[in-house]
PDB file of C-alpha atoms in Angstrom:
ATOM      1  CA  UNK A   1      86.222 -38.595  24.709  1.00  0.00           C
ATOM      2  CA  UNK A   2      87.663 -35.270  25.649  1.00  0.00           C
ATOM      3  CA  UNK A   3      84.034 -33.874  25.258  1.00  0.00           C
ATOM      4  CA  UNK A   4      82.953 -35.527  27.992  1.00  0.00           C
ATOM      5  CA  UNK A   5      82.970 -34.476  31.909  1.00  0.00           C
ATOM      6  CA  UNK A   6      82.592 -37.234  34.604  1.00  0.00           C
ATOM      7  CA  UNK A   7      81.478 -36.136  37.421  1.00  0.00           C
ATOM      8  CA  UNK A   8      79.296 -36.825  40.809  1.00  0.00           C
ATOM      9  CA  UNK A   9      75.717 -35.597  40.499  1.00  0.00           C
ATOM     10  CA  UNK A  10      73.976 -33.030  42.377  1.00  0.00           C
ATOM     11  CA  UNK A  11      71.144 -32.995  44.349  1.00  0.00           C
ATOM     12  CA  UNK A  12      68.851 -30.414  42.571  1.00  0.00           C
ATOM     13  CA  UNK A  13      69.565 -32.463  39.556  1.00  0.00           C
ATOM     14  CA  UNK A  14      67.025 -35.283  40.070  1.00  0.00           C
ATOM     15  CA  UNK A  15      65.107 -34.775  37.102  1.00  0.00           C
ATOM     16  CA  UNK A  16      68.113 -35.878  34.929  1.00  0.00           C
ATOM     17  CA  UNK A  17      68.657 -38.761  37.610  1.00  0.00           C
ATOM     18  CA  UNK A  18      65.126 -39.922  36.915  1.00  0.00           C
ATOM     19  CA  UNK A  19      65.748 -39.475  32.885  1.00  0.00           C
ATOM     20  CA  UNK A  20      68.962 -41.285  32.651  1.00  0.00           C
ATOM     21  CA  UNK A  21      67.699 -44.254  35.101  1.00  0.00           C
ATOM     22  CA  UNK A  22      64.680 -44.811  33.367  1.00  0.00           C
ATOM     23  CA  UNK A  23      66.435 -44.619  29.644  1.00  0.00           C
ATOM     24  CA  UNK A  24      68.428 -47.548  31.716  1.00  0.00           C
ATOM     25  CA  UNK A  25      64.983 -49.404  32.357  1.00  0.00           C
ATOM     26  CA  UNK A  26      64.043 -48.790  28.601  1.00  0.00           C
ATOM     27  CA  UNK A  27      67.140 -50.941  27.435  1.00  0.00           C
ATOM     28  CA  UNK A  28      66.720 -54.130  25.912  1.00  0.00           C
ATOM     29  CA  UNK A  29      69.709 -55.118  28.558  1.00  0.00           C
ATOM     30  CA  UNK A  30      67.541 -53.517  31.426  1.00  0.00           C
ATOM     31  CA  UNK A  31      66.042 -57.678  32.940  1.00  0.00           C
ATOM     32  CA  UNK A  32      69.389 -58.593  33.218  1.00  0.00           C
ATOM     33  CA  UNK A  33      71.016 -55.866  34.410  1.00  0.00           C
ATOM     34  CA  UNK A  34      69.002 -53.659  36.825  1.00  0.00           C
ATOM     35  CA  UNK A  35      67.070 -55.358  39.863  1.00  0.00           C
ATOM     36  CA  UNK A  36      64.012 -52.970  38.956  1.00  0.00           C
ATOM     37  CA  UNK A  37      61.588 -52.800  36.022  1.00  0.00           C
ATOM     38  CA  UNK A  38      60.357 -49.863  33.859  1.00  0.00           C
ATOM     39  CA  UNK A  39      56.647 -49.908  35.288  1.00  0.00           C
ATOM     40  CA  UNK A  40      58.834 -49.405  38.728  1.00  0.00           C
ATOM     41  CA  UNK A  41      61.093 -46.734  37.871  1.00  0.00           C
ATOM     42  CA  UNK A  42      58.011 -44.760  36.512  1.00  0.00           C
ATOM     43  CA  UNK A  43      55.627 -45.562  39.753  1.00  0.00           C
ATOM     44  CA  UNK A  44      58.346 -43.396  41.470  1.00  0.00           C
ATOM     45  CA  UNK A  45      57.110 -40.503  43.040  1.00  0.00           C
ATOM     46  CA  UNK A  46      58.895 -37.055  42.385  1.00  0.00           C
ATOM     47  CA  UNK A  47      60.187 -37.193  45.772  1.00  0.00           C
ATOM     48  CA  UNK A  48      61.462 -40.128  45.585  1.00  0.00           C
ATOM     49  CA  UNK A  49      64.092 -39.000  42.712  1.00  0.00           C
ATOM     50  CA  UNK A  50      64.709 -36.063  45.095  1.00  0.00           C
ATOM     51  CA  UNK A  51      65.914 -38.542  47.958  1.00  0.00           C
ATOM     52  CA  UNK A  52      67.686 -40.466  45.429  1.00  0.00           C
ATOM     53  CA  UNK A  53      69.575 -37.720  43.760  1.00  0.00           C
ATOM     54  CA  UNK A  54      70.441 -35.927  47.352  1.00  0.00           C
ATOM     55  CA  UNK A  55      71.329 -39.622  48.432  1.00  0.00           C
ATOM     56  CA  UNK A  56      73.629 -40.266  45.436  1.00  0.00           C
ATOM     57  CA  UNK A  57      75.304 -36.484  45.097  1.00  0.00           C
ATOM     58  CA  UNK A  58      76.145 -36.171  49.143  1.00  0.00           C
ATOM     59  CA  UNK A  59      75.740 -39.477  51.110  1.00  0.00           C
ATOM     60  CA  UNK A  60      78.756 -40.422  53.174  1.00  0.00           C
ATOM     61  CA  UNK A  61      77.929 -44.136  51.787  1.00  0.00           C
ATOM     62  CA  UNK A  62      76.916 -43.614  48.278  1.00  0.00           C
ATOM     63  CA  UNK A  63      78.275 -42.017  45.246  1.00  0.00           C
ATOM     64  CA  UNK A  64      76.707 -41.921  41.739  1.00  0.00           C
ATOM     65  CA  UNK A  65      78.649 -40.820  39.149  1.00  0.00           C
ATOM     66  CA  UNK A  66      77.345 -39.417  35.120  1.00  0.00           C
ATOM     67  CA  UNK A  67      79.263 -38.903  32.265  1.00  0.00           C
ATOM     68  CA  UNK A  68      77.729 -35.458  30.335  1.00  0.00           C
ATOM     69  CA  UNK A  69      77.907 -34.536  27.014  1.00  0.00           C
ATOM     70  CA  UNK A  70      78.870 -31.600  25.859  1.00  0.00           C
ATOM     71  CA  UNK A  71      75.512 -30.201  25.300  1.00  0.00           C
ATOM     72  CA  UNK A  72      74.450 -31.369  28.779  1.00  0.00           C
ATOM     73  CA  UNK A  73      72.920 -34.190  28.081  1.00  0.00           C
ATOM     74  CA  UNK A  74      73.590 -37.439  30.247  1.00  0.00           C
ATOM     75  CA  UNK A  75      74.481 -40.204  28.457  1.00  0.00           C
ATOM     76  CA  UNK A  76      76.212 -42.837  31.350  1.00  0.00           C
ATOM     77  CA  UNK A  77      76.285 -43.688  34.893  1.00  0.00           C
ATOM     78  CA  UNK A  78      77.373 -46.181  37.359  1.00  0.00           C
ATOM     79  CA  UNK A  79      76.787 -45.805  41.344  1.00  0.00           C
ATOM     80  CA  UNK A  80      79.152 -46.905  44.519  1.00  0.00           C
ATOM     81  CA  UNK A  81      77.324 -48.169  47.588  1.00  0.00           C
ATOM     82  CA  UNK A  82      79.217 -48.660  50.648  1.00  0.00           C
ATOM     83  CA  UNK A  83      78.428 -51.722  52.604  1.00  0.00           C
ATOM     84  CA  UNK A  84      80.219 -52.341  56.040  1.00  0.00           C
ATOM     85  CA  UNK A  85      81.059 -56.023  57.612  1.00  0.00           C
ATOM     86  CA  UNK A  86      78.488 -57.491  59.663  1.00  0.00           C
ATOM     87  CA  UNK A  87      75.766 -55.764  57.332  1.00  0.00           C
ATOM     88  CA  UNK A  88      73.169 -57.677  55.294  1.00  0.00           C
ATOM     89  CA  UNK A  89      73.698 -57.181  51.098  1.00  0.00           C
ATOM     90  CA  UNK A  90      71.168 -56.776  48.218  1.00  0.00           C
ATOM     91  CA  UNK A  91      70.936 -60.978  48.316  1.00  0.00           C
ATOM     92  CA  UNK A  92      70.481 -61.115  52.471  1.00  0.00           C
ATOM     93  CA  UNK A  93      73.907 -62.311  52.791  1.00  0.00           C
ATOM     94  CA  UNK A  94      75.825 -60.689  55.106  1.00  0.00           C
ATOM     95  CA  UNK A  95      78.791 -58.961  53.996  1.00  0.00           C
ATOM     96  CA  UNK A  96      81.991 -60.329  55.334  1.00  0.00           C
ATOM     97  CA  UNK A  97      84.135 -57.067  55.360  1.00  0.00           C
ATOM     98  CA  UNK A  98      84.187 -53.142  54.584  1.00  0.00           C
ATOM     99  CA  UNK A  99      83.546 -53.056  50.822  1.00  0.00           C
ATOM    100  CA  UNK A 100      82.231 -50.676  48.056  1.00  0.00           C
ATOM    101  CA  UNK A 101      79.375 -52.288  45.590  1.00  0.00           C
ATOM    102  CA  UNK A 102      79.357 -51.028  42.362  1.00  0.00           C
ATOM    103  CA  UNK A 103      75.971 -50.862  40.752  1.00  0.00           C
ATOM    104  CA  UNK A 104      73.671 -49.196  38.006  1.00  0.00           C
ATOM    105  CA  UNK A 105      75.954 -49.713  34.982  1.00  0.00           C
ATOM    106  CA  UNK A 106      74.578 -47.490  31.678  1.00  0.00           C
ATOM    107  CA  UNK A 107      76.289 -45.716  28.668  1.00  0.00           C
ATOM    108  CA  UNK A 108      72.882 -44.979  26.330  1.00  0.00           C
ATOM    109  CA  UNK A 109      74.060 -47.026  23.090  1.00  0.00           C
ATOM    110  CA  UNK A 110      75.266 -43.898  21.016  1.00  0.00           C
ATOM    111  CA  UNK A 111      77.583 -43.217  23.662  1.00  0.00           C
ATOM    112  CA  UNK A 112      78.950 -47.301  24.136  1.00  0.00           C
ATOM    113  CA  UNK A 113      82.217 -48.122  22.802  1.00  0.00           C
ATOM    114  CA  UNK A 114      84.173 -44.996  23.140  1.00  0.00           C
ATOM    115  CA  UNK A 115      85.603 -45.413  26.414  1.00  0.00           C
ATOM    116  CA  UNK A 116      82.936 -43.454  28.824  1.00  0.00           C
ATOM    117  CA  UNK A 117      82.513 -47.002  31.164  1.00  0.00           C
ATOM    118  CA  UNK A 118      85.854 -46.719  31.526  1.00  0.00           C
ATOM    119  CA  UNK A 119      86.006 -43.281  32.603  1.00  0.00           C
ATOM    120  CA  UNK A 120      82.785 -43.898  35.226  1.00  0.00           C
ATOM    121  CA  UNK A 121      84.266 -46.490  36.332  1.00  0.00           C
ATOM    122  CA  UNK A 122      87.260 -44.849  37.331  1.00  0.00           C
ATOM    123  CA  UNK A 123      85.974 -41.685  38.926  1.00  0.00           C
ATOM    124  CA  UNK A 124      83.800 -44.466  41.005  1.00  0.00           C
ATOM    125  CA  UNK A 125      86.917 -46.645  41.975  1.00  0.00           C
ATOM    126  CA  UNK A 126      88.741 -43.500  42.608  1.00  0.00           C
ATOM    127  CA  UNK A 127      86.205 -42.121  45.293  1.00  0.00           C
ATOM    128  CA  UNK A 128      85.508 -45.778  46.970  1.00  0.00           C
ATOM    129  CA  UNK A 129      89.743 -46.296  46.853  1.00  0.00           C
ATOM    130  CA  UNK A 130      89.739 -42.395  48.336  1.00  0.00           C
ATOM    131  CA  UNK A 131      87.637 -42.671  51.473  1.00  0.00           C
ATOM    132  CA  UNK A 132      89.156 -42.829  54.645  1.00  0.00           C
ATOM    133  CA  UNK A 133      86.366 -44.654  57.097  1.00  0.00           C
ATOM    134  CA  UNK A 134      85.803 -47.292  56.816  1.00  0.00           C
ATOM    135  CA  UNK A 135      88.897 -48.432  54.003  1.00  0.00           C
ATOM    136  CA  UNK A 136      87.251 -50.327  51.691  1.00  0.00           C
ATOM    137  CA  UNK A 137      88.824 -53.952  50.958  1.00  0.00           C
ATOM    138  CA  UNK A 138      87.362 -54.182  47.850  1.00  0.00           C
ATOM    139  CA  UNK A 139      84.982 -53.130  45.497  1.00  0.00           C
ATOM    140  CA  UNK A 140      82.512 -55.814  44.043  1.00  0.00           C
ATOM    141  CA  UNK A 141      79.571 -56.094  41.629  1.00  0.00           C
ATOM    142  CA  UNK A 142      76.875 -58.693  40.221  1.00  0.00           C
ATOM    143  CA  UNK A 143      76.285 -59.408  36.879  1.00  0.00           C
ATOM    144  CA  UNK A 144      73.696 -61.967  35.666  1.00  0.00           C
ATOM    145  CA  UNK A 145      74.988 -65.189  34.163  1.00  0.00           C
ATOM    146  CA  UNK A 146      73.367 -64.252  30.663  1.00  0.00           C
ATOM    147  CA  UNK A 147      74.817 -60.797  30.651  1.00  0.00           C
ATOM    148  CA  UNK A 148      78.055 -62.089  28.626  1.00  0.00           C
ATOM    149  CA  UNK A 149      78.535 -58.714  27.084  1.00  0.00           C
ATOM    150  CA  UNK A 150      78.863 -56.697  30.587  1.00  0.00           C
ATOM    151  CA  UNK A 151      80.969 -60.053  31.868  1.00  0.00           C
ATOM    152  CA  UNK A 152      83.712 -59.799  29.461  1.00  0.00           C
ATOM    153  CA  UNK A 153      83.754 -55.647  29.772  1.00  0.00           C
ATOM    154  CA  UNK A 154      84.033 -56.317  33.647  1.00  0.00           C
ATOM    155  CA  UNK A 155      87.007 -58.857  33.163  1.00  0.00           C
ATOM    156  CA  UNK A 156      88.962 -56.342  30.891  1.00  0.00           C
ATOM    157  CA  UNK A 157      88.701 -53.598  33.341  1.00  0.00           C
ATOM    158  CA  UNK A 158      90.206 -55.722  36.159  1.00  0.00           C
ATOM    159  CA  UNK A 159      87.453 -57.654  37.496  1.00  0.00           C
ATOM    160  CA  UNK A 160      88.079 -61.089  38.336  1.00  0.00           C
ATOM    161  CA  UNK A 161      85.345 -63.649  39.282  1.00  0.00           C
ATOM    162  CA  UNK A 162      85.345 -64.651  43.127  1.00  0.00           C
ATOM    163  CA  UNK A 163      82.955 -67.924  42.658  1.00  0.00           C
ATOM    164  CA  UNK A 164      79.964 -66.121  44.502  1.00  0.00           C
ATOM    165  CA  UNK A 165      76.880 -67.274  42.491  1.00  0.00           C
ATOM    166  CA  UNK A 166      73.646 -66.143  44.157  1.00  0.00           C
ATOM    167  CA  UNK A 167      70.095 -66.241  42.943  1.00  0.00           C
ATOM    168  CA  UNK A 168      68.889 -63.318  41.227  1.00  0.00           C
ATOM    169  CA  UNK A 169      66.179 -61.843  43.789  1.00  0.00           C
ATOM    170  CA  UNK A 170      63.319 -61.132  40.745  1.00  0.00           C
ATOM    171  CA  UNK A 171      64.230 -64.342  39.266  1.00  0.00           C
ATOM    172  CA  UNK A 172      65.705 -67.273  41.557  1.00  0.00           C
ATOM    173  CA  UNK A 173      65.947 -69.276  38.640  1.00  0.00           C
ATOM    174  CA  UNK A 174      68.499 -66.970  37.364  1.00  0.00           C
ATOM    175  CA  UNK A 175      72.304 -66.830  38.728  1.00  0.00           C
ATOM    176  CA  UNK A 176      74.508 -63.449  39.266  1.00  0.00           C
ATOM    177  CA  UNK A 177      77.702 -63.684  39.409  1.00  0.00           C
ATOM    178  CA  UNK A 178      79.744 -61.967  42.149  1.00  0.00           C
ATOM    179  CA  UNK A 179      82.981 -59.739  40.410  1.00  0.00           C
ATOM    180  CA  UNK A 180      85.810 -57.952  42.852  1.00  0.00           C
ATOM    181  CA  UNK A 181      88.476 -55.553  42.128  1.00  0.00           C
ATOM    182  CA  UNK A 182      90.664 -56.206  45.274  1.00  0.00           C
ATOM    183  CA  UNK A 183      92.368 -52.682  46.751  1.00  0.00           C
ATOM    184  CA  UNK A 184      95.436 -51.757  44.828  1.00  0.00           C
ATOM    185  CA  UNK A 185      98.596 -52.340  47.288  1.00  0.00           C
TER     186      UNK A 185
END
């Protein structure tokens, strides 16, 4: 594990952004877990993984974290978006108060099982839990109802269900599953 440097990205590193999140849309996981497809990810102009990165390495209101090997390679990520009260979520509900959504969940399979989620989600927890306005309440993700695997890793890290079931926006047939990780006291 030791090998292994969390950090934030940067903004001149979009073409690694672009690799890593469309190795994500390769997994067999990927329909359950991402809200976007492969043939999307790849219709995605250059300048839109420029925006993206710059978005994700310096926005006041997102973060997105990587874990990097030792050789450089990027082999996880996971990304905090901050969405204030009165604001309309990913689902068109409105969000009730200041909170931090955690999204974008991927370790490449080599890398799974050794503790890097942990780490990513950590670092992410730490910067949402470390920002001063607004304070965050709480930090909350989705998972789909048939993603057991992600489900159980969420529950071990601290997650605890909250009862929020919404239809899943590319499938309203499907059900995801609202998660929180109330602010530590």
């Amino acid at each position: 594990m030791n090998e292994y440097v969390i950090r934030p990205i940067r903004a001149e590193e979009w073409d690694k952004v672009k690799e890593l999140r469309l190795a994500a849309l390769r997994d067999p996981a990927a329909p359950v877990a991402f809200l976007e497809t492969l043939e999307q990810g790849e219709a995605k102009s250059d300048d839109s993984w420029r925006e993206r990165a710059a978005g994700g390495a310096t926005g006041r209101h997102i973060r997105q974290f990587i874990a990097e090997g030792p050789d450089g390679e990027w082999v996880g990520t996971v990304s905090m978006i901050v969405e204030a009260a009165g604001t309309a979520d990913f689902f068109d509900g409105e969000v009730e108060q200041d909170q931090a959504h955690l999204v974008g969940v991927f370790v490449r399979p080599a890398q799974r099982g050794i503790g890097l989620t942990e780490e990513l989600f950590g670092a992410a927890l730490e910067w949402a839990w470390g920002l001063e306005e607004p304070v965050l309440a709480r930090v909350r993700l989705f998972v789909h109802e048939q993603n057991a695997r992600a489900e159980a890793f969420y529950r071990r890290f601290g997650f605890v269900p909250s009862g929020k079931v919404v239809p899943m926006p590319t499938d309203p047939s499907a059900k995801e599953l609202e998660y929180v990780f109330p602010r530590p006291a």
